[in-house]
């Protein structure tokens, strides 16, 4: 029986025949999409429908047509997801810029769903029962699951001949033991309401972990994956390729410092804000999710802006980088203990792949664990298109940068479910 991700992906390659699979990530006011050839993994078209039902709405479309890249951007009122999805279908089948002849050419649609609770531990063909369960989980993901449901509804209507499959961000982390995912609150809050750590970015963590095992030619590494974007999280993956801990919790708010999120914080801060400053639940939630993190520390949520300030000697930017890196270091220490050893760490996503300064701060003061960064390689191998190593020659632990590809991972996971 196959036991590693790499072997499973290899089997998928053998079994699959060429088919077009559309990957959809639908939010409350946006809809990202990508059309992928399941045989080659090639992206044939990608884009976004943004600012749905908001002034300034538009659809962006980028495709490879006759060996050349074409790009279309249309600014127009887009009042609903359904209008946006129809615009996407029109572009995909357009005689001049389209890459398919008919929506029925799309045999499978993979839907990224942020929260799958404890029930969904693998890709799942979407049925009425699945939709009902995603809807039931809305209280655990009020910012994401409603948008996913709307994306599913309109895609099923438009691509009615396709098999629709949900892939859940939380699924990869469902191998965590109870000692890692439970909170020390009365049992009834877990048993009745599902209050526990679920973890997110699972598709990305799963993809780069599998790529690390393939690159290192070792399916049994103890690995820490570090997904650093506007949202950021880490996962500890054992020698069996199973996640044993992750930094995000009940929601994506917990763990690392992020673009606008606090990350790990004493719950009493919320009590203080309510009792002493008179802030209500919604105001505290907005503060923690949208006004904190890098934004709260520096006035900027984009790491490129923070880096520019840092290089100008700005004290707040310097502190931000120190705090950001220190938080990562603490999780590396904790996860090395959780794994009882460490073979590799992997940086991925926007900052992880493209910000040498962030990686430098994250790897400081870890010599005791055998983690030593080669600063020259860290600078020179920034923005890689394939896995690269940036550790020093005497580093016991491999330090990798691996570009993530969540859409391709979704294709790999759902291809055998598409009929």
PDB file of C-alpha atoms in Angstrom, residues 10-231:
ATOM      1  CA  UNK A  10       3.246   9.391  -9.021  1.00  0.00           C
ATOM      2  CA  UNK A  11       0.297   6.993  -9.137  1.00  0.00           C
ATOM      3  CA  UNK A  12      -1.999   9.878 -10.008  1.00  0.00           C
ATOM      4  CA  UNK A  13       0.306  10.785 -12.915  1.00  0.00           C
ATOM      5  CA  UNK A  14       0.062   7.213 -14.210  1.00  0.00           C
ATOM      6  CA  UNK A  15      -3.711   6.984 -13.902  1.00  0.00           C
ATOM      7  CA  UNK A  16      -4.744  10.356 -15.188  1.00  0.00           C
ATOM      8  CA  UNK A  17      -5.636  11.238 -18.752  1.00  0.00           C
ATOM      9  CA  UNK A  18      -5.655  14.762 -20.085  1.00  0.00           C
ATOM     10  CA  UNK A  19      -8.549  16.806 -18.791  1.00  0.00           C
ATOM     11  CA  UNK A  20      -9.211  20.431 -17.956  1.00  0.00           C
ATOM     12  CA  UNK A  21      -9.747  21.115 -14.264  1.00  0.00           C
ATOM     13  CA  UNK A  22     -10.870  24.503 -13.003  1.00  0.00           C
ATOM     14  CA  UNK A  23      -9.719  25.524  -9.533  1.00  0.00           C
ATOM     15  CA  UNK A  24     -11.842  28.100  -7.727  1.00  0.00           C
ATOM     16  CA  UNK A  25     -11.121  30.065  -4.558  1.00  0.00           C
ATOM     17  CA  UNK A  26     -14.253  32.069  -3.865  1.00  0.00           C
ATOM     18  CA  UNK A  27     -14.352  34.736  -1.154  1.00  0.00           C
ATOM     19  CA  UNK A  28     -17.005  37.177  -0.020  1.00  0.00           C
ATOM     20  CA  UNK A  29     -16.089  39.794  -2.645  1.00  0.00           C
ATOM     21  CA  UNK A  30     -13.632  38.016  -4.929  1.00  0.00           C
ATOM     22  CA  UNK A  31     -13.256  34.874  -6.991  1.00  0.00           C
ATOM     23  CA  UNK A  32      -9.810  33.573  -7.967  1.00  0.00           C
ATOM     24  CA  UNK A  33      -9.624  30.916 -10.643  1.00  0.00           C
ATOM     25  CA  UNK A  34      -7.113  28.821 -12.575  1.00  0.00           C
ATOM     26  CA  UNK A  35      -7.609  26.300 -15.393  1.00  0.00           C
ATOM     27  CA  UNK A  36      -5.043  23.495 -15.281  1.00  0.00           C
ATOM     28  CA  UNK A  37      -4.245  20.625 -17.639  1.00  0.00           C
ATOM     29  CA  UNK A  38      -4.309  17.653 -15.269  1.00  0.00           C
ATOM     30  CA  UNK A  39      -1.918  15.644 -17.437  1.00  0.00           C
ATOM     31  CA  UNK A  40       0.923  18.164 -17.586  1.00  0.00           C
ATOM     32  CA  UNK A  41       0.127  20.384 -14.603  1.00  0.00           C
ATOM     33  CA  UNK A  42       0.283  23.346 -16.992  1.00  0.00           C
ATOM     34  CA  UNK A  43      -1.726  26.449 -16.116  1.00  0.00           C
ATOM     35  CA  UNK A  44      -3.745  27.333 -19.219  1.00  0.00           C
ATOM     36  CA  UNK A  45      -5.566  30.341 -17.771  1.00  0.00           C
ATOM     37  CA  UNK A  46      -5.800  32.164 -14.465  1.00  0.00           C
ATOM     38  CA  UNK A  47      -7.195  35.319 -12.982  1.00  0.00           C
ATOM     39  CA  UNK A  48      -9.508  36.989 -10.517  1.00  0.00           C
ATOM     40  CA  UNK A  49     -12.940  38.540 -10.323  1.00  0.00           C
ATOM     41  CA  UNK A  50     -12.467  41.249  -7.717  1.00  0.00           C
ATOM     42  CA  UNK A  51     -14.563  43.763  -5.770  1.00  0.00           C
ATOM     43  CA  UNK A  52     -17.807  41.892  -6.389  1.00  0.00           C
ATOM     44  CA  UNK A  53     -20.754  44.166  -5.507  1.00  0.00           C
ATOM     45  CA  UNK A  54     -18.256  46.951  -4.701  1.00  0.00           C
ATOM     46  CA  UNK A  55     -17.390  50.038  -6.735  1.00  0.00           C
ATOM     47  CA  UNK A  56     -14.455  49.449  -9.067  1.00  0.00           C
ATOM     48  CA  UNK A  57     -15.195  45.776  -9.740  1.00  0.00           C
ATOM     49  CA  UNK A  58     -13.285  44.023 -12.510  1.00  0.00           C
ATOM     50  CA  UNK A  59     -12.288  40.679 -13.994  1.00  0.00           C
ATOM     51  CA  UNK A  60      -8.664  39.877 -14.842  1.00  0.00           C
ATOM     52  CA  UNK A  61      -7.759  37.031 -17.186  1.00  0.00           C
ATOM     53  CA  UNK A  62      -4.307  35.736 -18.166  1.00  0.00           C
ATOM     54  CA  UNK A  63      -3.914  32.810 -20.565  1.00  0.00           C
ATOM     55  CA  UNK A  64      -1.421  31.100 -22.826  1.00  0.00           C
ATOM     56  CA  UNK A  65      -2.795  31.135 -26.375  1.00  0.00           C
ATOM     57  CA  UNK A  66      -0.805  29.692 -29.293  1.00  0.00           C
ATOM     58  CA  UNK A  67       2.350  29.807 -27.220  1.00  0.00           C
ATOM     59  CA  UNK A  68       1.911  33.469 -26.246  1.00  0.00           C
ATOM     60  CA  UNK A  69       0.600  34.995 -23.013  1.00  0.00           C
ATOM     61  CA  UNK A  70      -2.467  37.174 -23.379  1.00  0.00           C
ATOM     62  CA  UNK A  71      -4.004  39.343 -20.702  1.00  0.00           C
ATOM     63  CA  UNK A  72      -7.446  40.896 -20.477  1.00  0.00           C
ATOM     64  CA  UNK A  73      -8.810  43.185 -17.776  1.00  0.00           C
ATOM     65  CA  UNK A  74     -12.423  44.347 -17.861  1.00  0.00           C
ATOM     66  CA  UNK A  75     -13.718  46.926 -15.437  1.00  0.00           C
ATOM     67  CA  UNK A  76     -17.497  46.821 -15.139  1.00  0.00           C
ATOM     68  CA  UNK A  77     -20.204  46.425 -12.510  1.00  0.00           C
ATOM     69  CA  UNK A  78     -20.163  42.872 -11.135  1.00  0.00           C
ATOM     70  CA  UNK A  79     -23.050  42.728  -8.656  1.00  0.00           C
ATOM     71  CA  UNK A  80     -22.924  38.987  -7.924  1.00  0.00           C
ATOM     72  CA  UNK A  81     -20.639  35.957  -8.008  1.00  0.00           C
ATOM     73  CA  UNK A  82     -22.848  34.533 -10.740  1.00  0.00           C
ATOM     74  CA  UNK A  83     -22.217  37.509 -13.016  1.00  0.00           C
ATOM     75  CA  UNK A  84     -18.497  37.193 -12.301  1.00  0.00           C
ATOM     76  CA  UNK A  85     -18.397  33.463 -13.021  1.00  0.00           C
ATOM     77  CA  UNK A  86     -20.209  33.988 -16.318  1.00  0.00           C
ATOM     78  CA  UNK A  87     -17.576  36.564 -17.293  1.00  0.00           C
ATOM     79  CA  UNK A  88     -14.878  33.979 -16.559  1.00  0.00           C
ATOM     80  CA  UNK A  89     -16.658  31.364 -18.682  1.00  0.00           C
ATOM     81  CA  UNK A  90     -17.011  33.878 -21.520  1.00  0.00           C
ATOM     82  CA  UNK A  91     -13.277  34.616 -21.446  1.00  0.00           C
ATOM     83  CA  UNK A  92     -12.293  30.947 -21.247  1.00  0.00           C
ATOM     84  CA  UNK A  93     -14.359  30.221 -24.391  1.00  0.00           C
ATOM     85  CA  UNK A  94     -13.709  33.500 -26.250  1.00  0.00           C
ATOM     86  CA  UNK A  95     -12.635  32.829 -29.893  1.00  0.00           C
ATOM     87  CA  UNK A  96      -9.661  35.198 -29.602  1.00  0.00           C
ATOM     88  CA  UNK A  97      -8.299  34.709 -26.074  1.00  0.00           C
ATOM     89  CA  UNK A  98     -10.091  31.574 -24.858  1.00  0.00           C
ATOM     90  CA  UNK A  99      -8.425  28.217 -24.284  1.00  0.00           C
ATOM     91  CA  UNK A 100     -11.468  25.913 -24.433  1.00  0.00           C
ATOM     92  CA  UNK A 101     -14.422  25.702 -26.799  1.00  0.00           C
ATOM     93  CA  UNK A 102     -17.253  25.095 -24.366  1.00  0.00           C
ATOM     94  CA  UNK A 103     -17.815  25.121 -20.556  1.00  0.00           C
ATOM     95  CA  UNK A 104     -18.602  21.403 -20.863  1.00  0.00           C
ATOM     96  CA  UNK A 105     -14.917  20.830 -21.751  1.00  0.00           C
ATOM     97  CA  UNK A 106     -14.195  21.338 -18.047  1.00  0.00           C
ATOM     98  CA  UNK A 107     -14.531  17.902 -16.484  1.00  0.00           C
ATOM     99  CA  UNK A 108     -13.712  18.800 -12.907  1.00  0.00           C
ATOM    100  CA  UNK A 109     -13.968  21.836 -10.643  1.00  0.00           C
ATOM    101  CA  UNK A 110     -11.924  21.934  -7.457  1.00  0.00           C
ATOM    102  CA  UNK A 111     -13.182  24.303  -4.763  1.00  0.00           C
ATOM    103  CA  UNK A 112     -10.855  25.523  -2.042  1.00  0.00           C
ATOM    104  CA  UNK A 113     -12.787  25.591   1.245  1.00  0.00           C
ATOM    105  CA  UNK A 114     -11.090  27.085   4.294  1.00  0.00           C
ATOM    106  CA  UNK A 115     -12.916  25.258   7.092  1.00  0.00           C
ATOM    107  CA  UNK A 116     -13.914  21.616   6.973  1.00  0.00           C
ATOM    108  CA  UNK A 117     -14.157  20.987  10.703  1.00  0.00           C
ATOM    109  CA  UNK A 118     -13.405  17.461  11.883  1.00  0.00           C
ATOM    110  CA  UNK A 119     -15.594  15.687   9.345  1.00  0.00           C
ATOM    111  CA  UNK A 120     -13.675  16.444   6.136  1.00  0.00           C
ATOM    112  CA  UNK A 121     -10.219  14.912   6.163  1.00  0.00           C
ATOM    113  CA  UNK A 122      -9.794  14.392   2.414  1.00  0.00           C
ATOM    114  CA  UNK A 123     -11.074  15.821  -0.905  1.00  0.00           C
ATOM    115  CA  UNK A 124     -14.823  15.279  -1.100  1.00  0.00           C
ATOM    116  CA  UNK A 125     -17.223  15.219  -4.050  1.00  0.00           C
ATOM    117  CA  UNK A 126     -19.746  17.963  -3.389  1.00  0.00           C
ATOM    118  CA  UNK A 127     -23.293  16.808  -2.652  1.00  0.00           C
ATOM    119  CA  UNK A 128     -26.239  18.496  -0.961  1.00  0.00           C
ATOM    120  CA  UNK A 129     -25.077  16.913   2.312  1.00  0.00           C
ATOM    121  CA  UNK A 130     -21.574  18.357   1.893  1.00  0.00           C
ATOM    122  CA  UNK A 131     -22.994  21.804   1.185  1.00  0.00           C
ATOM    123  CA  UNK A 132     -25.148  21.547   4.316  1.00  0.00           C
ATOM    124  CA  UNK A 133     -22.094  20.642   6.430  1.00  0.00           C
ATOM    125  CA  UNK A 134     -20.021  23.539   5.040  1.00  0.00           C
ATOM    126  CA  UNK A 135     -22.967  25.796   5.890  1.00  0.00           C
ATOM    127  CA  UNK A 136     -23.131  24.341   9.411  1.00  0.00           C
ATOM    128  CA  UNK A 137     -19.476  25.263   9.897  1.00  0.00           C
ATOM    129  CA  UNK A 138     -20.035  28.953   9.095  1.00  0.00           C
ATOM    130  CA  UNK A 139     -19.775  29.986  12.797  1.00  0.00           C
ATOM    131  CA  UNK A 140     -16.213  28.599  12.789  1.00  0.00           C
ATOM    132  CA  UNK A 141     -15.329  30.474   9.589  1.00  0.00           C
ATOM    133  CA  UNK A 142     -17.758  33.374   9.120  1.00  0.00           C
ATOM    134  CA  UNK A 143     -15.365  35.295   6.851  1.00  0.00           C
ATOM    135  CA  UNK A 144     -14.675  32.443   4.415  1.00  0.00           C
ATOM    136  CA  UNK A 145     -17.244  29.640   4.225  1.00  0.00           C
ATOM    137  CA  UNK A 146     -20.158  31.821   3.017  1.00  0.00           C
ATOM    138  CA  UNK A 147     -18.084  32.954   0.031  1.00  0.00           C
ATOM    139  CA  UNK A 148     -17.079  29.370  -0.704  1.00  0.00           C
ATOM    140  CA  UNK A 149     -20.716  28.295  -0.691  1.00  0.00           C
ATOM    141  CA  UNK A 150     -21.653  31.027  -3.148  1.00  0.00           C
ATOM    142  CA  UNK A 151     -18.783  29.996  -5.422  1.00  0.00           C
ATOM    143  CA  UNK A 152     -19.940  26.385  -5.293  1.00  0.00           C
ATOM    144  CA  UNK A 153     -23.527  27.356  -6.080  1.00  0.00           C
ATOM    145  CA  UNK A 154     -22.752  29.422  -9.165  1.00  0.00           C
ATOM    146  CA  UNK A 155     -20.057  27.039 -10.466  1.00  0.00           C
ATOM    147  CA  UNK A 156     -22.368  24.040 -10.194  1.00  0.00           C
ATOM    148  CA  UNK A 157     -24.966  25.959 -12.196  1.00  0.00           C
ATOM    149  CA  UNK A 158     -22.560  27.044 -14.927  1.00  0.00           C
ATOM    150  CA  UNK A 159     -20.385  23.918 -15.149  1.00  0.00           C
ATOM    151  CA  UNK A 160     -23.199  21.451 -14.657  1.00  0.00           C
ATOM    152  CA  UNK A 161     -21.465  18.592 -16.514  1.00  0.00           C
ATOM    153  CA  UNK A 162     -18.370  18.697 -14.276  1.00  0.00           C
ATOM    154  CA  UNK A 163     -17.608  16.817 -11.077  1.00  0.00           C
ATOM    155  CA  UNK A 164     -17.283  19.357  -8.269  1.00  0.00           C
ATOM    156  CA  UNK A 165     -14.877  18.521  -5.437  1.00  0.00           C
ATOM    157  CA  UNK A 166     -14.137  20.414  -2.219  1.00  0.00           C
ATOM    158  CA  UNK A 167     -10.590  20.489  -0.864  1.00  0.00           C
ATOM    159  CA  UNK A 168     -10.356  21.731   2.707  1.00  0.00           C
ATOM    160  CA  UNK A 169      -7.576  23.889   4.196  1.00  0.00           C
ATOM    161  CA  UNK A 170      -8.064  22.138   7.513  1.00  0.00           C
ATOM    162  CA  UNK A 171      -7.809  18.563   6.201  1.00  0.00           C
ATOM    163  CA  UNK A 172      -4.019  18.159   6.300  1.00  0.00           C
ATOM    164  CA  UNK A 173      -3.982  19.079   9.988  1.00  0.00           C
ATOM    165  CA  UNK A 174      -6.578  16.519  11.046  1.00  0.00           C
ATOM    166  CA  UNK A 175      -3.805  14.049  11.888  1.00  0.00           C
ATOM    167  CA  UNK A 176      -2.863  16.181  14.916  1.00  0.00           C
ATOM    168  CA  UNK A 177      -3.223  14.367  18.241  1.00  0.00           C
ATOM    169  CA  UNK A 178      -5.679  15.669  20.824  1.00  0.00           C
ATOM    170  CA  UNK A 179      -2.833  16.956  22.999  1.00  0.00           C
ATOM    171  CA  UNK A 180      -2.009  19.384  20.185  1.00  0.00           C
ATOM    172  CA  UNK A 181      -5.469  20.491  19.063  1.00  0.00           C
ATOM    173  CA  UNK A 182      -7.451  20.651  22.317  1.00  0.00           C
ATOM    174  CA  UNK A 183      -7.806  23.807  24.418  1.00  0.00           C
ATOM    175  CA  UNK A 184      -7.724  23.623  28.219  1.00  0.00           C
ATOM    176  CA  UNK A 185     -11.344  24.729  28.615  1.00  0.00           C
ATOM    177  CA  UNK A 186     -14.285  22.635  29.864  1.00  0.00           C
ATOM    178  CA  UNK A 187     -14.851  19.552  27.679  1.00  0.00           C
ATOM    179  CA  UNK A 188     -18.390  20.559  26.716  1.00  0.00           C
ATOM    180  CA  UNK A 189     -17.105  23.448  24.584  1.00  0.00           C
ATOM    181  CA  UNK A 190     -15.215  20.983  22.425  1.00  0.00           C
ATOM    182  CA  UNK A 191     -17.852  18.263  22.461  1.00  0.00           C
ATOM    183  CA  UNK A 192     -20.849  20.549  21.738  1.00  0.00           C
ATOM    184  CA  UNK A 193     -19.328  23.404  19.764  1.00  0.00           C
ATOM    185  CA  UNK A 194     -16.120  22.042  18.261  1.00  0.00           C
ATOM    186  CA  UNK A 195     -13.858  24.617  19.910  1.00  0.00           C
ATOM    187  CA  UNK A 196     -10.338  23.354  19.128  1.00  0.00           C
ATOM    188  CA  UNK A 197      -7.355  24.165  16.932  1.00  0.00           C
ATOM    189  CA  UNK A 198      -7.955  23.214  13.297  1.00  0.00           C
ATOM    190  CA  UNK A 199      -5.096  24.844  11.405  1.00  0.00           C
ATOM    191  CA  UNK A 200      -5.176  26.332   7.907  1.00  0.00           C
ATOM    192  CA  UNK A 201      -3.054  26.678   4.732  1.00  0.00           C
ATOM    193  CA  UNK A 202      -3.151  22.876   4.730  1.00  0.00           C
ATOM    194  CA  UNK A 203      -3.021  22.552   0.945  1.00  0.00           C
ATOM    195  CA  UNK A 204       0.170  24.628   0.795  1.00  0.00           C
ATOM    196  CA  UNK A 205       1.821  22.815   3.717  1.00  0.00           C
ATOM    197  CA  UNK A 206       0.963  19.464   2.161  1.00  0.00           C
ATOM    198  CA  UNK A 207       2.337  20.454  -1.240  1.00  0.00           C
ATOM    199  CA  UNK A 208       5.705  21.814  -0.093  1.00  0.00           C
ATOM    200  CA  UNK A 209       6.199  18.987   2.398  1.00  0.00           C
ATOM    201  CA  UNK A 210       5.769  16.450  -0.407  1.00  0.00           C
ATOM    202  CA  UNK A 211       8.125  18.458  -2.609  1.00  0.00           C
ATOM    203  CA  UNK A 212      10.744  18.524   0.158  1.00  0.00           C
ATOM    204  CA  UNK A 213      10.614  14.742   0.563  1.00  0.00           C
ATOM    205  CA  UNK A 214      10.941  14.331  -3.195  1.00  0.00           C
ATOM    206  CA  UNK A 215      13.796  16.846  -3.487  1.00  0.00           C
ATOM    207  CA  UNK A 216      15.728  15.342  -0.562  1.00  0.00           C
ATOM    208  CA  UNK A 217      14.989  11.822  -1.833  1.00  0.00           C
ATOM    209  CA  UNK A 218      13.822  10.819   1.625  1.00  0.00           C
ATOM    210  CA  UNK A 219      10.165  10.062   2.425  1.00  0.00           C
ATOM    211  CA  UNK A 220      10.862   9.901   6.159  1.00  0.00           C
ATOM    212  CA  UNK A 221      12.166  13.360   7.068  1.00  0.00           C
ATOM    213  CA  UNK A 222      11.105  15.326  10.125  1.00  0.00           C
ATOM    214  CA  UNK A 223      10.077  18.590   8.535  1.00  0.00           C
ATOM    215  CA  UNK A 224       8.808  22.049   9.509  1.00  0.00           C
ATOM    216  CA  UNK A 225       6.907  23.920   6.795  1.00  0.00           C
ATOM    217  CA  UNK A 226       6.687  27.716   7.066  1.00  0.00           C
ATOM    218  CA  UNK A 227       4.024  29.412   4.919  1.00  0.00           C
ATOM    219  CA  UNK A 228       4.643  33.165   5.050  1.00  0.00           C
ATOM    220  CA  UNK A 229       2.245  35.423   3.182  1.00  0.00           C
ATOM    221  CA  UNK A 230      -0.186  38.094   4.326  1.00  0.00           C
ATOM    222  CA  UNK A 231      -1.511  35.176   6.352  1.00  0.00           C
TER     223      UNK A 231
END
